[in-house]
Coordinates of C-alpha atoms in Angstrom, one line a residue:
Q19 CA 111.9 120.6 -104.8
T20 CA 108.6 119.7 -106.4
V21 CA 106.9 121.9 -108.7
R22 CA 103.6 123.3 -107.9
W23 CA 100.7 123.7 -110.1
H24 CA 98.0 125.2 -107.7
I25 CA 98.2 127.2 -104.8
E26 CA 96.7 125.9 -101.6
L27 CA 93.2 127.1 -101.2
Q28 CA 92.1 128.1 -97.8
P29 CA 89.0 126.7 -96.3
W30 CA 85.7 128.5 -97.1
A31 CA 85.0 131.5 -94.7
S32 CA 81.6 129.9 -93.8
P33 CA 80.1 126.2 -93.6
T34 CA 78.5 126.6 -96.8
P35 CA 80.1 128.8 -99.7
S36 CA 78.8 132.4 -99.4
L37 CA 79.9 135.3 -101.4
N38 CA 79.0 137.6 -98.3
Y39 CA 81.2 135.7 -96.0
E40 CA 84.1 135.3 -98.6
A41 CA 83.9 139.0 -99.3
L42 CA 83.9 140.4 -95.9
R43 CA 86.9 138.1 -94.8
F44 CA 88.9 139.1 -97.8
L45 CA 88.1 142.7 -97.4
K46 CA 89.1 142.8 -93.9
Y47 CA 92.4 140.9 -94.7
I48 CA 93.4 143.6 -97.3
T49 CA 92.4 146.4 -95.3
T50 CA 94.3 145.2 -91.9
S51 CA 98.1 145.9 -91.5
Q52 CA 99.9 143.0 -90.4
I53 CA 102.9 144.9 -89.3
S54 CA 103.6 148.5 -88.5
C55 CA 106.1 150.6 -90.6
E56 CA 107.1 154.0 -89.3
H57 CA 108.7 155.3 -92.5
M58 CA 107.0 155.0 -95.6
N59 CA 107.5 157.8 -97.9
L60 CA 110.5 158.9 -99.9
N61 CA 110.5 162.7 -98.7
S62 CA 113.5 161.8 -96.4
L63 CA 115.5 160.9 -99.4
K64 CA 117.3 163.4 -101.5
G65 CA 116.2 164.0 -105.0
Y66 CA 112.6 163.3 -104.2
S67 CA 110.2 165.8 -105.6
E68 CA 106.4 166.1 -105.1
M69 CA 104.3 163.2 -104.2
A70 CA 103.3 160.6 -107.0
K71 CA 99.8 160.7 -107.7
K72 CA 99.3 157.5 -106.0
P73 CA 100.9 156.4 -102.6
W74 CA 103.3 153.6 -103.6
S75 CA 104.3 153.1 -100.1
I76 CA 107.5 151.3 -99.2
C77 CA 108.9 150.5 -95.8
L78 CA 112.1 152.2 -95.0
D79 CA 112.2 151.5 -91.4
E80 CA 115.8 150.4 -90.2
R81 CA 114.9 146.8 -89.5
F82 CA 114.4 146.1 -93.0
S83 CA 117.0 146.0 -95.8
L84 CA 115.5 148.5 -98.4
I85 CA 116.7 151.6 -96.6
H86 CA 120.2 150.2 -96.1
R87 CA 120.4 149.1 -99.8
I88 CA 119.3 152.5 -101.0
R89 CA 121.9 154.2 -98.8
S90 CA 124.5 151.9 -100.2
K91 CA 123.1 152.3 -103.9
Q92 CA 122.6 148.8 -104.2
C93 CA 118.9 148.7 -104.4
R94 CA 116.9 147.5 -107.7
L95 CA 113.2 148.4 -108.4
Y96 CA 111.2 146.5 -111.0
S97 CA 108.1 148.3 -112.0
L98 CA 105.4 146.4 -114.2
G99 CA 102.9 149.0 -116.0
L100 CA 100.7 149.2 -118.9
G101 CA 101.2 152.5 -120.8
N102 CA 100.9 154.4 -117.3
D103 CA 102.3 157.8 -117.7
D104 CA 102.6 158.4 -113.8
N105 CA 106.2 157.6 -113.2
Q106 CA 107.1 159.9 -110.1
F107 CA 107.7 156.9 -108.0
E108 CA 110.0 155.6 -110.4
L109 CA 112.1 158.7 -110.9
S110 CA 112.2 159.3 -107.2
M111 CA 113.8 155.6 -106.7
A112 CA 116.3 156.3 -109.5
N113 CA 117.2 159.8 -108.2
S114 CA 117.8 157.9 -104.7
G115 CA 120.2 155.8 -106.6
C116 CA 118.2 152.7 -107.1
E117 CA 118.6 150.7 -110.3
V118 CA 115.1 151.2 -111.8
H119 CA 113.7 148.8 -114.6
R120 CA 110.2 149.5 -115.9
F121 CA 108.5 147.0 -118.0
D122 CA 105.8 148.4 -120.3
P123 CA 105.0 146.7 -123.9
S124 CA 103.9 150.2 -125.3
I125 CA 107.1 151.9 -125.3
K126 CA 108.7 152.6 -128.6
S127 CA 112.0 150.7 -128.6
A128 CA 113.3 147.5 -126.9
H129 CA 115.3 148.8 -124.3
I130 CA 116.1 152.7 -123.4
Q131 CA 118.1 154.3 -120.7
E132 CA 117.3 157.6 -119.3
G133 CA 119.8 158.8 -117.1
R134 CA 122.2 156.7 -115.0
H135 CA 119.6 154.6 -113.2
L136 CA 116.5 154.2 -115.1
W137 CA 115.8 151.7 -117.9
Y138 CA 112.6 151.1 -119.8
H139 CA 112.0 147.7 -121.5
R140 CA 109.5 146.9 -124.2
L141 CA 108.4 144.0 -122.3
S142 CA 105.1 142.6 -120.7
I143 CA 105.4 140.5 -117.7
D144 CA 103.0 137.5 -117.8
W145 CA 102.1 134.6 -115.7
R146 CA 103.7 132.3 -118.5
D147 CA 106.2 132.5 -121.4
P148 CA 105.2 132.6 -124.8
N149 CA 105.0 129.0 -126.6
P150 CA 107.2 129.3 -129.6
A151 CA 105.1 126.3 -131.2
I152 CA 102.0 128.3 -131.4
A153 CA 101.7 130.9 -134.1
A154 CA 99.9 133.5 -132.1
H155 CA 102.2 133.4 -129.4
K156 CA 104.8 134.7 -131.7
L157 CA 103.2 138.1 -131.9
H158 CA 103.8 137.9 -128.1
S159 CA 107.4 137.5 -127.8
N160 CA 107.8 140.5 -125.8
T161 CA 106.0 138.7 -123.2
K162 CA 107.8 137.0 -120.3
K163 CA 107.3 135.5 -116.8
L164 CA 109.2 137.6 -114.1
G165 CA 111.5 134.7 -113.4
T166 CA 112.6 134.4 -117.1
V167 CA 113.4 138.1 -117.0
L168 CA 115.4 137.9 -113.8
N169 CA 117.7 134.9 -115.4
E170 CA 118.2 136.7 -118.7
F171 CA 119.0 139.9 -116.9
G172 CA 121.1 138.1 -114.4
H173 CA 119.6 139.5 -111.6
Q174 CA 119.3 137.4 -108.3
K175 CA 117.2 139.9 -106.2
I176 CA 114.7 142.7 -106.5
D177 CA 114.4 144.9 -103.6
V178 CA 110.9 146.4 -104.7
L179 CA 108.5 145.0 -107.2
K180 CA 105.8 147.5 -108.2
A181 CA 102.9 146.3 -110.3
D182 CA 100.2 148.1 -111.7
V183 CA 98.9 145.8 -114.5
E184 CA 95.3 146.2 -114.9
S185 CA 93.9 142.9 -113.5
A186 CA 96.6 140.8 -114.6
E187 CA 98.2 141.1 -111.2
W188 CA 96.1 137.8 -109.7
K189 CA 97.9 135.4 -112.0
I190 CA 101.2 137.1 -112.0
L191 CA 101.2 136.8 -108.3
E192 CA 100.2 133.2 -108.5
N193 CA 103.1 132.7 -110.8
L194 CA 105.6 134.4 -108.4
I195 CA 104.3 132.2 -105.5
L196 CA 104.5 128.7 -107.5
E197 CA 107.9 129.5 -108.8
D198 CA 109.1 130.8 -105.5
V199 CA 110.2 133.9 -107.3
V200 CA 108.6 135.9 -104.7
E201 CA 111.4 134.9 -102.2
Q202 CA 113.8 136.8 -104.6
I203 CA 111.7 140.0 -103.7
G204 CA 112.1 142.3 -100.6
Q205 CA 108.9 144.5 -101.0
L206 CA 105.8 144.3 -103.3
V207 CA 103.7 147.0 -104.0
F208 CA 100.7 145.8 -106.0
E209 CA 97.6 147.5 -107.2
V210 CA 94.8 145.0 -107.1
H211 CA 91.5 145.1 -108.9
I212 CA 88.6 143.7 -107.8
H213 CA 85.7 144.8 -110.0
W214 CA 85.9 141.6 -111.9
P215 CA 87.8 138.3 -111.3
G216 CA 90.8 139.4 -113.4
F217 CA 92.3 137.7 -116.4
E218 CA 92.0 134.1 -116.7
V219 CA 90.6 133.6 -113.2
S220 CA 87.4 131.8 -113.4
G221 CA 84.5 130.4 -111.3
N222 CA 81.7 132.0 -109.7
D223 CA 82.0 134.9 -107.2
S224 CA 82.4 133.0 -104.0
T225 CA 85.1 131.0 -105.7
V226 CA 86.9 134.0 -107.0
V227 CA 87.2 135.6 -103.7
R228 CA 88.3 132.7 -101.8
Y229 CA 91.0 132.2 -104.6
W230 CA 92.3 136.0 -104.1
Y231 CA 92.3 135.5 -100.4
S232 CA 94.2 132.2 -100.6
L233 CA 96.9 133.8 -102.9
L234 CA 97.3 136.4 -100.3
R235 CA 97.6 134.0 -97.4
E236 CA 100.4 132.2 -99.4
L237 CA 102.4 135.3 -99.4
E238 CA 101.9 135.5 -95.6
L239 CA 103.2 131.9 -95.6
K240 CA 106.3 133.1 -97.4
D241 CA 106.9 135.6 -94.6
F242 CA 105.4 138.5 -96.6
R243 CA 103.5 141.2 -94.1
L244 CA 101.0 143.7 -95.4
F245 CA 101.9 147.1 -93.9
H246 CA 99.8 149.5 -96.0
T247 CA 96.6 149.8 -97.8
Y248 CA 95.4 152.5 -99.9
K249 CA 91.8 152.2 -101.1
D250 CA 91.4 154.3 -104.3
L251 CA 88.1 156.5 -104.0
S252 CA 88.5 157.9 -107.4
K253 CA 88.0 154.6 -109.2
P254 CA 84.5 153.1 -109.2
Q255 CA 83.4 151.9 -106.0
M256 CA 82.5 148.2 -107.3
F257 CA 83.0 144.5 -106.0
L258 CA 82.5 142.0 -108.6
K259 CA 80.4 144.3 -110.9
K260 CA 78.3 145.2 -107.9
E261 CA 78.1 148.2 -105.7
A262 CA 78.6 146.3 -102.5
F263 CA 80.5 145.7 -99.4
N264 CA 81.7 149.5 -99.3
A265 CA 84.6 148.2 -101.3
S266 CA 86.5 150.2 -104.0
S267 CA 87.4 148.5 -107.3
C268 CA 91.0 149.4 -106.6
Y269 CA 93.3 149.0 -103.7
T270 CA 97.3 149.4 -103.5
L271 CA 98.7 147.1 -101.1
S272 CA 102.2 146.9 -99.7
W273 CA 104.1 143.7 -98.3
V274 CA 107.6 143.6 -96.8
N275 CA 109.4 140.4 -96.8
T276 CA 110.3 139.9 -93.1
R277 CA 112.9 137.5 -94.1
W278 CA 115.0 140.3 -95.7
K279 CA 116.6 142.1 -92.7

């Protein structure tokens, strides 16, 4: 298998590149479900307390593997975060018998186990591994790619990958696609930020939006289907630093890998 260095960019949304057309295509894409999911919350599972502050929606329909893996206590959740104190979703999954790994560079010690099913790791998931030859990178030795962490932990699969990484999500998603790590994941629940291009995403505004759109189309090519969108109205209503397109700066998107039956 050849290593890919770049995702395939989709054709422009209009004959001449235009932010207006790119934005409308992208926003329509992230707000249109591609597959219906009847059961999306954990209330049906025991040990679930009140709703989390945000709807981290997962698909618990019988036709997908997650509900069966929860019942058989074989499910695994990876949660990528940055100092976020809302861990209701992780606790609920752990209470349901899932093995939960939360990655957050701000915690006090390298690895902490809380209860039978919940681990905290002082690791930041990035789109590249640190280069040991670069002095500055030595400071970031607790930064790793998801594929590297899976190998080190000896995990073949993640049933749910939740990410709230404050604009690093675009490059992390790109890395998961380029390295085919995404195929080891059953469901993705990502918070995406669109008030600015995101870390290390460059280009003019229309180029940036085309790149975002192309990334999500790559997920679709890998049989991921969007089943839920949450538009966060508590955040500034901004699109690339402009109050435009009736967009929020932040959406929570949930996909299911339809290959995982």
